[in-house]
mmCIF file of C-alpha atoms and ligand atoms in Angstrom:
data_model
loop_
_atom_site.group_PDB
_atom_site.id
_atom_site.type_symbol
_atom_site.label_atom_id
_atom_site.label_comp_id
_atom_site.label_asym_id
_atom_site.label_seq_id
_atom_site.Cartn_x
_atom_site.Cartn_y
_atom_site.Cartn_z
ATOM 1 C CA MET A 138 20.496 18.081 25.160
ATOM 2 C CA VAL A 139 21.825 16.507 21.995
ATOM 3 C CA ASN A 140 21.339 18.195 18.637
ATOM 4 C CA PHE A 141 19.353 16.341 16.025
ATOM 5 C CA ALA A 142 19.539 16.720 12.247
ATOM 6 C CA ASP A 143 17.110 19.294 10.814
ATOM 7 C CA ARG A 144 15.093 16.571 9.101
ATOM 8 C CA MET A 145 14.047 15.099 12.448
ATOM 9 C CA SER A 146 11.878 18.120 13.155
ATOM 10 C CA GLN A 147 9.639 17.075 10.239
ATOM 11 C CA LEU A 148 9.201 13.489 11.366
ATOM 12 C CA LYS A 149 6.636 12.040 13.667
ATOM 13 C CA GLY A 150 5.415 8.528 14.329
ATOM 14 C CA SER A 151 2.548 7.278 12.219
ATOM 15 C CA GLU A 152 -0.751 7.646 13.993
ATOM 16 C CA ILE A 153 -1.601 4.154 12.843
ATOM 17 C CA ARG A 154 1.468 2.527 14.346
ATOM 18 C CA GLU A 155 0.956 4.405 17.598
ATOM 19 C CA PHE A 156 -2.602 3.145 17.543
ATOM 20 C CA MET A 157 -1.476 -0.445 17.049
ATOM 21 C CA ALA A 158 -0.667 -1.019 20.719
ATOM 22 C CA LEU A 159 -4.091 0.230 21.698
ATOM 23 C CA THR A 160 -6.029 -1.621 19.033
ATOM 24 C CA ALA A 161 -4.201 -4.895 19.703
ATOM 25 C CA LYS A 162 -6.272 -5.265 22.885
ATOM 26 C CA PRO A 163 -8.636 -8.221 22.449
ATOM 27 C CA ASP A 164 -11.829 -6.338 23.318
ATOM 28 C CA ILE A 165 -11.299 -3.593 20.705
ATOM 29 C CA ILE A 166 -13.025 -3.884 17.350
ATOM 30 C CA SER A 167 -10.395 -2.396 15.118
ATOM 31 C CA PHE A 168 -10.923 -0.980 11.664
ATOM 32 C CA ALA A 169 -7.743 1.011 12.225
ATOM 33 C CA GLY A 170 -4.659 -0.830 10.924
ATOM 34 C CA GLY A 171 -4.078 -2.346 7.514
ATOM 35 C CA MET A 172 -3.478 -5.813 8.799
ATOM 36 C CA PRO A 173 -4.304 -9.013 6.934
ATOM 37 C CA ALA A 174 -6.575 -11.663 8.497
ATOM 38 C CA PRO A 175 -4.138 -13.632 10.681
ATOM 39 C CA GLU A 176 -6.284 -16.786 10.565
ATOM 40 C CA LEU A 177 -5.505 -17.004 6.838
ATOM 41 C CA PHE A 178 -1.738 -17.180 7.316
ATOM 42 C CA PRO A 179 -0.647 -20.667 6.169
ATOM 43 C CA VAL A 180 1.273 -21.331 9.370
ATOM 44 C CA ASP A 181 1.669 -25.122 9.047
ATOM 45 C CA GLU A 182 2.775 -24.820 5.445
ATOM 46 C CA VAL A 183 5.291 -22.139 6.352
ATOM 47 C CA ILE A 184 6.686 -24.427 9.059
ATOM 48 C CA GLU A 185 7.116 -27.141 6.443
ATOM 49 C CA ALA A 186 8.784 -24.790 3.967
ATOM 50 C CA MET A 187 11.050 -23.312 6.631
ATOM 51 C CA VAL A 188 12.130 -26.731 7.959
ATOM 52 C CA THR A 189 12.766 -27.986 4.435
ATOM 53 C CA VAL A 190 14.925 -24.946 3.682
ATOM 54 C CA LEU A 191 16.944 -25.396 6.852
ATOM 55 C CA LYS A 192 17.395 -29.130 6.269
ATOM 56 C CA GLU A 193 18.287 -28.812 2.604
ATOM 57 C CA ASN A 194 20.172 -25.505 2.611
ATOM 58 C CA GLY A 195 20.732 -24.604 6.256
ATOM 59 C CA GLN A 196 24.121 -23.040 5.761
ATOM 60 C CA GLU A 197 23.008 -20.951 2.799
ATOM 61 C CA ALA A 198 19.844 -19.870 4.637
ATOM 62 C CA LEU A 199 21.839 -18.567 7.590
ATOM 63 C CA GLN A 200 24.576 -16.917 5.514
ATOM 64 C CA TYR A 201 24.842 -13.455 3.920
ATOM 65 C CA GLY A 202 23.764 -13.335 0.297
ATOM 66 C CA THR A 203 23.882 -10.885 -2.602
ATOM 67 C CA THR A 204 22.289 -7.455 -2.264
ATOM 68 C CA GLU A 205 19.723 -8.081 -4.984
ATOM 69 C CA GLY A 206 18.438 -11.215 -3.256
ATOM 70 C CA VAL A 207 17.892 -14.947 -3.838
ATOM 71 C CA PRO A 208 17.774 -15.605 -7.626
ATOM 72 C CA ARG A 209 15.082 -18.325 -7.469
ATOM 73 C CA LEU A 210 12.709 -16.004 -5.606
ATOM 74 C CA ARG A 211 13.317 -13.176 -8.068
ATOM 75 C CA GLU A 212 12.614 -15.637 -10.871
ATOM 76 C CA GLN A 213 9.300 -16.577 -9.247
ATOM 77 C CA ILE A 214 8.453 -12.884 -8.846
ATOM 78 C CA ALA A 215 9.252 -12.141 -12.508
ATOM 79 C CA GLU A 216 6.979 -15.024 -13.557
ATOM 80 C CA ARG A 217 4.195 -13.783 -11.314
ATOM 81 C CA MET A 218 4.483 -10.185 -12.511
ATOM 82 C CA LYS A 219 4.107 -11.432 -16.093
ATOM 83 C CA ALA A 220 1.113 -13.636 -15.236
ATOM 84 C CA LYS A 221 -0.716 -11.148 -13.008
ATOM 85 C CA ASN A 222 0.341 -7.700 -14.192
ATOM 86 C CA ASN A 223 1.457 -8.313 -17.771
ATOM 87 C CA ILE A 224 4.851 -6.859 -16.859
ATOM 88 C CA ILE A 225 7.628 -8.427 -18.881
ATOM 89 C CA THR A 226 10.740 -8.421 -16.744
ATOM 90 C CA ASP A 227 13.511 -10.672 -15.419
ATOM 91 C CA ILE A 228 15.621 -11.175 -12.327
ATOM 92 C CA ASP A 229 18.155 -8.548 -13.382
ATOM 93 C CA HIS A 230 15.455 -5.897 -12.947
ATOM 94 C CA ILE A 231 14.336 -6.972 -9.471
ATOM 95 C CA LEU A 232 15.851 -6.039 -6.109
ATOM 96 C CA MET A 233 14.504 -7.582 -2.906
ATOM 97 C CA THR A 234 13.696 -5.185 -0.052
ATOM 98 C CA SER A 235 12.392 -5.398 3.485
ATOM 99 C CA GLY A 236 8.738 -4.967 2.509
ATOM 100 C CA SER A 237 7.679 -2.394 -0.056
ATOM 101 C CA GLN A 238 7.925 0.170 2.733
ATOM 102 C CA GLU A 239 11.690 0.043 2.307
ATOM 103 C CA GLY A 240 11.226 0.594 -1.423
ATOM 104 C CA LEU A 241 9.329 3.779 -0.567
ATOM 105 C CA ALA A 242 12.076 5.051 1.738
ATOM 106 C CA PHE A 243 14.692 4.254 -0.912
ATOM 107 C CA SER A 244 12.668 6.040 -3.593
ATOM 108 C CA ALA A 245 12.918 9.260 -1.629
ATOM 109 C CA GLN A 246 16.663 8.803 -1.177
ATOM 110 C CA VAL A 247 17.185 8.027 -4.853
ATOM 111 C CA PHE A 248 15.126 10.909 -6.285
ATOM 112 C CA LEU A 249 14.560 13.710 -3.774
ATOM 113 C CA ASN A 250 16.723 16.578 -2.611
ATOM 114 C CA LYS A 251 15.520 18.876 0.129
ATOM 115 C CA GLY A 252 12.830 21.195 -1.268
ATOM 116 C CA ASP A 253 12.124 19.075 -4.381
ATOM 117 C CA VAL A 254 8.499 18.454 -5.170
ATOM 118 C CA VAL A 255 6.782 15.079 -4.989
ATOM 119 C CA LEU A 256 3.309 14.621 -6.457
ATOM 120 C CA MET A 257 0.797 12.096 -5.169
ATOM 121 C CA GLU A 258 -2.902 11.328 -5.073
ATOM 122 C CA SER A 259 -5.028 13.248 -2.597
ATOM 123 C CA PRO A 260 -5.266 11.497 -0.142
ATOM 124 C CA SER A 261 -2.325 9.047 -0.227
ATOM 125 C CA TYR A 262 -0.627 6.371 1.886
ATOM 126 C CA LEU A 263 0.505 7.820 5.185
ATOM 127 C CA GLY A 264 3.519 5.484 5.371
ATOM 128 C CA ALA A 265 4.775 6.806 2.033
ATOM 129 C CA ILE A 266 4.327 10.425 3.095
ATOM 130 C CA ASN A 267 6.345 9.708 6.250
ATOM 131 C CA ALA A 268 9.036 7.825 4.322
ATOM 132 C CA PHE A 269 9.405 10.690 1.832
ATOM 133 C CA ARG A 270 9.513 13.309 4.616
ATOM 134 C CA THR A 271 12.944 12.036 5.696
ATOM 135 C CA CYS A 272 14.286 13.722 2.543
ATOM 136 C CA GLU A 273 12.471 17.016 3.250
ATOM 137 C CA PRO A 274 10.524 17.467 -0.011
ATOM 138 C CA ASN A 275 7.472 19.647 -0.644
ATOM 139 C CA PHE A 276 4.303 17.740 -1.366
ATOM 140 C CA ILE A 277 1.591 18.558 -3.863
ATOM 141 C CA ASP A 278 -1.420 16.266 -3.705
ATOM 142 C CA ILE A 279 -3.475 16.000 -6.883
ATOM 143 C CA PRO A 280 -7.258 15.606 -6.567
ATOM 144 C CA THR A 281 -8.917 12.391 -7.695
ATOM 145 C CA ASP A 282 -12.371 11.281 -8.783
ATOM 146 C CA SER A 283 -13.811 7.768 -8.943
ATOM 147 C CA GLU A 284 -11.469 6.933 -11.867
ATOM 148 C CA GLY A 285 -8.254 7.991 -10.153
ATOM 149 C CA MET A 286 -5.951 11.008 -10.325
ATOM 150 C CA LEU A 287 -7.315 13.975 -12.306
ATOM 151 C CA MET A 288 -5.136 14.319 -15.375
ATOM 152 C CA ASP A 289 -5.985 17.965 -16.103
ATOM 153 C CA GLU A 290 -4.841 18.867 -12.620
ATOM 154 C CA LEU A 291 -1.690 16.781 -12.989
ATOM 155 C CA GLU A 292 -0.806 18.549 -16.248
ATOM 156 C CA ARG A 293 -1.520 21.951 -14.759
ATOM 157 C CA VAL A 294 0.786 21.247 -11.831
ATOM 158 C CA LEU A 295 3.519 19.819 -14.059
ATOM 159 C CA GLU A 296 3.333 22.861 -16.329
ATOM 160 C CA THR A 297 3.527 25.363 -13.512
ATOM 161 C CA THR A 298 5.776 23.729 -10.910
ATOM 162 C CA LYS A 299 9.568 23.593 -10.857
ATOM 163 C CA ASN A 300 11.557 20.708 -9.426
ATOM 164 C CA VAL A 301 8.935 17.979 -9.593
ATOM 165 C CA LYS A 302 11.218 14.985 -9.097
ATOM 166 C CA MET A 303 8.891 12.081 -8.463
ATOM 167 C CA ILE A 304 5.234 11.059 -8.734
ATOM 168 C CA TYR A 305 3.934 8.477 -6.264
ATOM 169 C CA VAL A 306 0.750 6.558 -7.132
ATOM 170 C CA ILE A 307 -1.267 3.526 -6.008
ATOM 171 C CA PRO A 308 -3.523 2.800 -9.023
ATOM 172 C CA ASP A 309 -5.085 -0.396 -7.605
ATOM 173 C CA PHE A 310 -7.378 -0.341 -4.554
ATOM 174 C CA GLN A 311 -5.609 2.641 -3.153
ATOM 175 C CA ASN A 312 -4.699 3.017 0.494
ATOM 176 C CA PRO A 313 -6.570 4.863 1.955
ATOM 177 C CA SER A 314 -9.394 5.566 -0.531
ATOM 178 C CA GLY A 315 -9.997 2.083 -1.999
ATOM 179 C CA LYS A 316 -10.144 3.716 -5.458
ATOM 180 C CA THR A 317 -8.834 2.117 -8.654
ATOM 181 C CA TRP A 318 -7.723 3.999 -11.734
ATOM 182 C CA SER A 319 -9.631 3.332 -14.967
ATOM 183 C CA LEU A 320 -7.792 2.077 -18.044
ATOM 184 C CA GLU A 321 -8.315 5.406 -19.794
ATOM 185 C CA ARG A 322 -6.763 7.279 -16.872
ATOM 186 C CA ARG A 323 -3.760 4.936 -16.853
ATOM 187 C CA LYS A 324 -3.144 5.553 -20.550
ATOM 188 C CA GLN A 325 -3.519 9.323 -20.193
ATOM 189 C CA PHE A 326 -1.162 9.271 -17.219
ATOM 190 C CA MET A 327 1.542 7.428 -19.177
ATOM 191 C CA GLU A 328 1.212 9.916 -22.042
ATOM 192 C CA ILE A 329 1.746 12.808 -19.670
ATOM 193 C CA ILE A 330 4.623 11.072 -17.925
ATOM 194 C CA ASN A 331 6.316 10.314 -21.222
ATOM 195 C CA LYS A 332 6.063 14.005 -22.122
ATOM 196 C CA TYR A 333 7.548 15.284 -18.874
ATOM 197 C CA GLU A 334 9.869 12.283 -18.224
ATOM 198 C CA ILE A 335 9.444 12.246 -14.479
ATOM 199 C CA PRO A 336 9.999 9.019 -12.525
ATOM 200 C CA VAL A 337 6.873 7.360 -11.213
ATOM 201 C CA ILE A 338 6.693 5.120 -8.155
ATOM 202 C CA GLU A 339 3.872 2.632 -8.746
ATOM 203 C CA ASP A 340 3.075 1.017 -5.395
ATOM 204 C CA ASN A 341 0.974 -2.116 -5.842
ATOM 205 C CA PRO A 342 0.494 -4.133 -2.643
ATOM 206 C CA TYR A 343 -3.209 -4.839 -3.286
ATOM 207 C CA GLY A 344 -3.482 -5.443 -7.048
ATOM 208 C CA GLU A 345 -4.016 -9.203 -6.710
ATOM 209 C CA LEU A 346 -6.830 -8.762 -4.206
ATOM 210 C CA ARG A 347 -9.575 -7.985 -6.706
ATOM 211 C CA PHE A 348 -13.084 -9.064 -5.661
ATOM 212 C CA GLU A 349 -14.955 -8.135 -8.816
ATOM 213 C CA GLY A 350 -14.510 -6.470 -12.197
ATOM 214 C CA GLU A 351 -11.664 -6.796 -14.647
ATOM 215 C CA TYR A 352 -7.955 -6.688 -13.939
ATOM 216 C CA LEU A 353 -6.395 -3.535 -15.343
ATOM 217 C CA PRO A 354 -2.837 -3.264 -16.638
ATOM 218 C CA ALA A 355 -0.182 -2.017 -14.256
ATOM 219 C CA LEU A 356 1.366 1.327 -15.266
ATOM 220 C CA LYS A 357 4.672 -0.525 -15.444
ATOM 221 C CA SER A 358 3.242 -2.751 -18.190
ATOM 222 C CA LEU A 359 2.475 0.406 -20.245
ATOM 223 C CA ASP A 360 5.875 1.956 -19.603
ATOM 224 C CA THR A 361 7.917 2.326 -22.790
ATOM 225 C CA LYS A 362 10.571 4.710 -21.477
ATOM 226 C CA GLY A 363 11.666 2.992 -18.269
ATOM 227 C CA LEU A 364 10.175 5.732 -16.093
ATOM 228 C CA VAL A 365 8.062 3.549 -13.793
ATOM 229 C CA VAL A 366 9.572 2.052 -10.653
ATOM 230 C CA TYR A 367 7.241 -0.753 -9.559
ATOM 231 C CA LEU A 368 7.023 -1.778 -5.906
ATOM 232 C CA GLY A 369 5.650 -5.227 -5.065
ATOM 233 C CA THR A 370 5.277 -7.106 -1.793
ATOM 234 C CA PHE A 371 4.368 -10.474 -0.290
ATOM 235 C CA SER A 372 2.744 -8.764 2.706
ATOM 236 C CA LYS A 373 -0.861 -8.969 1.550
ATOM 237 C CA ILE A 374 -0.736 -12.151 -0.562
ATOM 238 C CA LEU A 375 1.332 -14.307 1.825
ATOM 239 C CA ALA A 376 2.328 -12.690 5.137
ATOM 240 C CA PRO A 377 3.841 -9.352 6.188
ATOM 241 C CA GLY A 378 6.041 -11.075 8.781
ATOM 242 C CA PHE A 379 8.368 -12.272 6.029
ATOM 243 C CA ARG A 380 9.138 -8.578 5.412
ATOM 244 C CA LEU A 381 9.686 -9.202 1.732
ATOM 245 C CA GLY A 382 9.023 -6.694 -0.993
ATOM 246 C CA TRP A 383 10.724 -5.863 -4.264
ATOM 247 C CA VAL A 384 11.626 -3.022 -6.575
ATOM 248 C CA CYS A 385 11.343 -3.614 -10.310
ATOM 249 C CA ALA A 386 12.960 -0.919 -12.432
ATOM 250 C CA GLU A 387 15.183 -0.414 -15.441
ATOM 251 C CA GLU A 388 18.900 -1.010 -14.873
ATOM 252 C CA SER A 389 20.287 2.473 -14.314
ATOM 253 C CA ILE A 390 17.557 3.232 -11.754
ATOM 254 C CA LEU A 391 17.724 -0.156 -10.033
ATOM 255 C CA ALA A 392 21.495 0.248 -9.623
ATOM 256 C CA LYS A 393 20.860 3.299 -7.403
ATOM 257 C CA TYR A 394 18.354 1.379 -5.278
ATOM 258 C CA ASN A 395 20.954 -1.390 -4.992
ATOM 259 C CA PHE A 396 23.557 1.069 -3.626
ATOM 260 C CA ILE A 397 21.091 2.344 -1.049
ATOM 261 C CA LYS A 398 20.163 -1.213 -0.058
ATOM 262 C CA GLN A 399 23.849 -2.016 0.419
ATOM 263 C CA ALA A 400 24.253 1.047 2.594
ATOM 264 C CA SER A 401 21.141 0.478 4.672
ATOM 265 C CA SER A 402 21.062 -3.279 5.363
ATOM 266 C CA LEU A 403 23.269 -5.092 2.820
ATOM 267 C CA GLN A 404 20.395 -7.356 1.691
ATOM 268 C CA ALA A 405 16.937 -8.722 2.538
ATOM 269 C CA PRO A 406 17.024 -11.614 5.062
ATOM 270 C CA THR A 407 18.280 -14.794 3.342
ATOM 271 C CA ILE A 408 16.192 -17.168 5.456
ATOM 272 C CA SER A 409 13.020 -15.225 4.744
ATOM 273 C CA MET A 410 13.657 -15.175 0.996
ATOM 274 C CA LEU A 411 14.489 -18.893 0.842
ATOM 275 C CA ALA A 412 11.446 -19.857 2.946
ATOM 276 C CA ALA A 413 9.053 -17.767 0.832
ATOM 277 C CA SER A 414 10.543 -19.171 -2.354
ATOM 278 C CA LYS A 415 10.266 -22.753 -1.027
ATOM 279 C CA TRP A 416 6.662 -22.120 0.072
ATOM 280 C CA ILE A 417 5.770 -20.968 -3.459
ATOM 281 C CA ASP A 418 7.428 -24.074 -4.949
ATOM 282 C CA MET A 419 5.755 -26.464 -2.486
ATOM 283 C CA PHE A 420 2.265 -24.930 -2.252
ATOM 284 C CA ASP A 421 -0.262 -23.026 -4.348
ATOM 285 C CA LEU A 422 -0.020 -19.245 -4.073
ATOM 286 C CA ASP A 423 -2.894 -18.706 -6.542
ATOM 287 C CA ALA A 424 -5.232 -20.869 -4.455
ATOM 288 C CA HIS A 425 -4.095 -19.061 -1.322
ATOM 289 C CA VAL A 426 -4.751 -15.618 -2.838
ATOM 290 C CA GLU A 427 -8.205 -16.836 -3.925
ATOM 291 C CA LYS A 428 -9.016 -17.689 -0.284
ATOM 292 C CA ILE A 429 -7.896 -14.244 0.854
ATOM 293 C CA ARG A 430 -9.958 -12.572 -1.863
ATOM 294 C CA GLU A 431 -13.080 -14.501 -0.932
ATOM 295 C CA CYS A 432 -12.705 -13.663 2.746
ATOM 296 C CA TYR A 433 -12.068 -9.922 2.224
ATOM 297 C CA LYS A 434 -14.841 -9.662 -0.337
ATOM 298 C CA ASN A 435 -17.358 -10.933 2.231
ATOM 299 C CA ARG A 436 -15.998 -8.651 4.915
ATOM 300 C CA LYS A 437 -16.087 -5.653 2.598
ATOM 301 C CA ASN A 438 -19.678 -6.397 1.572
ATOM 302 C CA THR A 439 -20.721 -6.714 5.212
ATOM 303 C CA MET A 440 -19.176 -3.348 6.042
ATOM 304 C CA ILE A 441 -20.576 -1.538 2.996
ATOM 305 C CA ASP A 442 -24.079 -3.029 3.417
ATOM 306 C CA ILE A 443 -24.317 -1.633 6.916
ATOM 307 C CA MET A 444 -23.174 1.828 5.827
ATOM 308 C CA ARG A 445 -25.676 1.761 2.943
ATOM 309 C CA LYS A 446 -28.473 0.982 5.370
ATOM 310 C CA GLU A 447 -27.446 3.174 8.263
ATOM 311 C CA LEU A 448 -25.793 6.312 6.928
ATOM 312 C CA PRO A 449 -27.627 9.268 5.355
ATOM 313 C CA ASP A 450 -26.683 10.510 1.864
ATOM 314 C CA SER A 451 -24.592 13.326 3.324
ATOM 315 C CA CYS A 452 -21.972 10.695 4.323
ATOM 316 C CA LYS A 453 -19.998 9.555 1.285
ATOM 317 C CA PHE A 454 -18.032 6.322 1.238
ATOM 318 C CA THR A 455 -16.203 4.278 -1.415
ATOM 319 C CA ASP A 456 -17.209 0.738 -2.380
ATOM 320 C CA PRO A 457 -13.839 -0.741 -3.395
ATOM 321 C CA GLU A 458 -13.513 -3.533 -5.968
ATOM 322 C CA GLY A 459 -10.577 -4.977 -4.028
ATOM 323 C CA GLY A 460 -7.930 -4.290 -1.413
ATOM 324 C CA LEU A 461 -8.344 -3.595 2.299
ATOM 325 C CA PHE A 462 -9.935 -0.179 2.789
ATOM 326 C CA THR A 463 -12.965 2.003 2.396
ATOM 327 C CA TRP A 464 -12.875 5.757 2.871
ATOM 328 C CA ILE A 465 -15.557 7.947 4.392
ATOM 329 C CA GLU A 466 -16.146 11.648 3.831
ATOM 330 C CA LEU A 467 -18.542 13.104 6.383
ATOM 331 C CA PRO A 468 -20.197 16.524 6.157
ATOM 332 C CA GLU A 469 -17.557 19.204 6.816
ATOM 333 C CA SER A 470 -19.025 20.064 10.190
ATOM 334 C CA VAL A 471 -18.104 16.637 11.586
ATOM 335 C CA ASN A 472 -14.666 16.207 13.134
ATOM 336 C CA ALA A 473 -13.353 12.659 12.686
ATOM 337 C CA LYS A 474 -10.914 13.001 15.597
ATOM 338 C CA GLU A 475 -13.763 13.740 18.015
ATOM 339 C CA LEU A 476 -15.700 10.872 16.494
ATOM 340 C CA SER A 477 -12.712 8.601 16.988
ATOM 341 C CA MET A 478 -12.563 9.427 20.712
ATOM 342 C CA LYS A 479 -16.259 8.659 21.101
ATOM 343 C CA CYS A 480 -15.855 5.380 19.218
ATOM 344 C CA LEU A 481 -12.830 4.380 21.286
ATOM 345 C CA ALA A 482 -14.896 4.870 24.435
ATOM 346 C CA GLU A 483 -17.173 2.203 22.944
ATOM 347 C CA LYS A 484 -14.172 0.073 21.936
ATOM 348 C CA VAL A 485 -14.316 0.715 18.191
ATOM 349 C CA ALA A 486 -11.201 2.067 16.452
ATOM 350 C CA PHE A 487 -10.500 3.651 13.068
ATOM 351 C CA VAL A 488 -7.935 6.118 11.758
ATOM 352 C CA THR A 489 -8.781 9.701 10.941
ATOM 353 C CA GLY A 490 -8.081 10.916 7.410
ATOM 354 C CA THR A 491 -5.940 14.009 8.016
ATOM 355 C CA GLY A 492 -2.635 12.108 8.140
ATOM 356 C CA PHE A 493 -3.215 10.820 4.622
ATOM 357 C CA TYR A 494 -3.052 14.370 3.282
ATOM 358 C CA PRO A 495 0.581 15.527 3.133
ATOM 359 C CA ASN A 496 -0.454 19.112 3.817
ATOM 360 C CA GLY A 497 -3.106 18.292 6.439
ATOM 361 C CA GLY A 498 -6.753 19.363 6.590
ATOM 362 C CA HIS A 499 -9.800 17.269 5.666
ATOM 363 C CA GLU A 500 -10.744 16.678 9.315
ATOM 364 C CA ASN A 501 -14.068 15.230 8.198
ATOM 365 C CA THR A 502 -12.511 12.100 6.644
ATOM 366 C CA LEU A 503 -11.655 8.651 7.972
ATOM 367 C CA ARG A 504 -10.369 5.283 6.761
ATOM 368 C CA LEU A 505 -11.871 1.914 7.600
ATOM 369 C CA ASN A 506 -10.089 -1.422 7.224
ATOM 370 C CA TYR A 507 -12.199 -4.561 6.774
ATOM 371 C CA SER A 508 -9.571 -7.315 6.369
ATOM 372 C CA ASN A 509 -8.639 -7.853 9.979
ATOM 373 C CA MET A 510 -11.962 -8.423 11.777
ATOM 374 C CA PRO A 511 -14.356 -11.384 11.435
ATOM 375 C CA GLU A 512 -17.802 -10.554 10.057
ATOM 376 C CA GLU A 513 -19.654 -10.651 13.374
ATOM 377 C CA LYS A 514 -17.236 -8.066 14.769
ATOM 378 C CA ILE A 515 -17.628 -5.944 11.646
ATOM 379 C CA VAL A 516 -21.395 -5.955 12.168
ATOM 380 C CA GLU A 517 -21.096 -5.059 15.847
ATOM 381 C CA GLY A 518 -18.469 -2.362 15.282
ATOM 382 C CA MET A 519 -20.155 -0.795 12.266
ATOM 383 C CA LYS A 520 -23.507 -0.532 14.003
ATOM 384 C CA LYS A 521 -21.824 1.402 16.798
ATOM 385 C CA LEU A 522 -19.799 3.531 14.403
ATOM 386 C CA CYS A 523 -22.833 4.416 12.266
ATOM 387 C CA ARG A 524 -24.877 5.276 15.349
ATOM 388 C CA ILE A 525 -22.119 7.548 16.674
ATOM 389 C CA ILE A 526 -21.740 9.221 13.262
ATOM 390 C CA LYS A 527 -25.499 9.922 13.129
ATOM 391 C CA GLU A 528 -25.473 11.321 16.655
ATOM 392 C CA ASN A 529 -22.789 13.766 15.538
ATOM 393 C CA LEU A 530 -24.280 14.990 12.294
HETATM 394 N N1 PMP B 288 2.370 0.691 0.333
HETATM 395 C C1 PMP B 288 1.085 0.720 0.698
HETATM 396 C C2 PMP B 288 0.105 1.468 -0.155
HETATM 397 C C3 PMP B 288 0.668 0.082 1.870
HETATM 398 O O1 PMP B 288 -0.623 0.146 2.220
HETATM 399 C C4 PMP B 288 1.629 -0.615 2.647
HETATM 400 C C5 PMP B 288 1.283 -1.316 3.928
HETATM 401 N N2 PMP B 288 0.082 -1.130 4.478
HETATM 402 C C6 PMP B 288 2.948 -0.629 2.213
HETATM 403 C C7 PMP B 288 3.286 0.034 1.051
HETATM 404 C C8 PMP B 288 4.041 -1.317 2.985
HETATM 405 O O2 PMP B 288 3.878 -2.692 3.020
HETATM 406 P P1 PMP B 288 5.027 -3.718 3.252
HETATM 407 O O3 PMP B 288 6.256 -2.981 3.691
HETATM 408 O O4 PMP B 288 4.535 -4.649 4.287
HETATM 409 O O5 PMP B 288 5.248 -4.383 1.939
#
């Protein structure tokens, strides 16, 4: 037997990724993953962009590049962050990563020693919890209401806890809860952060996918002290297969992320960056995002309408204004894992909520994704799911 590092004892595969093989079967109606609608990927346009890149700049596209990434793409990102998030930044404050997932893993490496404390919303993104675990922190999850993280609780924890080194938040259409922080909550949060001067990781993969209501400012746009590290990604507005995300942070922080990027993979893939950049120059990303929004809005409404009709008041669920997920809290007597087994027997899949809580528990919760299935499948799957829930109440 070989000996593994201590940290490996804390790591396990994500339930969702293990589920992916199972839910990829064509006869399964899956609300499990967080996958975009594949029929919306602009495949022909990507072919055109990719061929153009290889014809015009083939040698550059196949060569190593700088660690921070292709300047033109970072310029396009800076422009988009200003237009969509009111974040004033430039290419010197942007580092390209392999999806925002890599930005999460790097955040842990940059800020966390073993035993340090990381704060997050309760529940929070399972992939972030797993990424942070590699650095062996302790987790404290802060309760939320319909307006986001509870600020009194946050202050209480900050006042009474040593070694809080990082706060991880998803203020827009959170994964898994679908919740969005109100403007008031964002302002209060920044006041508290400015007082305690703790770095914040603002993860925003879904912000552009708003179906209704007003856009709210990113925390980063309210950040006067350079404490917010903003993670962006092309996964949900273009395609996750590019594996392109970015970190936007003030210089001294970004320099640390740059060192880690050098050590882990030198740079994001040149060909991917050039093709995405060319696609944005050749085609219309705003129009594309609008199509995605329209599609997910309809799918979300279909899913929520069925739950409204079918489920009794004792089952609580969120009605998100954007993003990919809704979150269900069943009466405490119902075990979502058992429910999941019964649903799988009828070829309907979802993920149970426990994994989204860093310290476990909450066995009565589950997450549903609505972006990946066409409406007729959502109807069929949700009718089964609601029936099985009612049978188990
Ligand atoms: N953060 C959140 C909140 C997510 O939901 C996801 C993917 N589902 C990611 C980060 C990672 O996305 P990617 O690496 O594809 O950018």
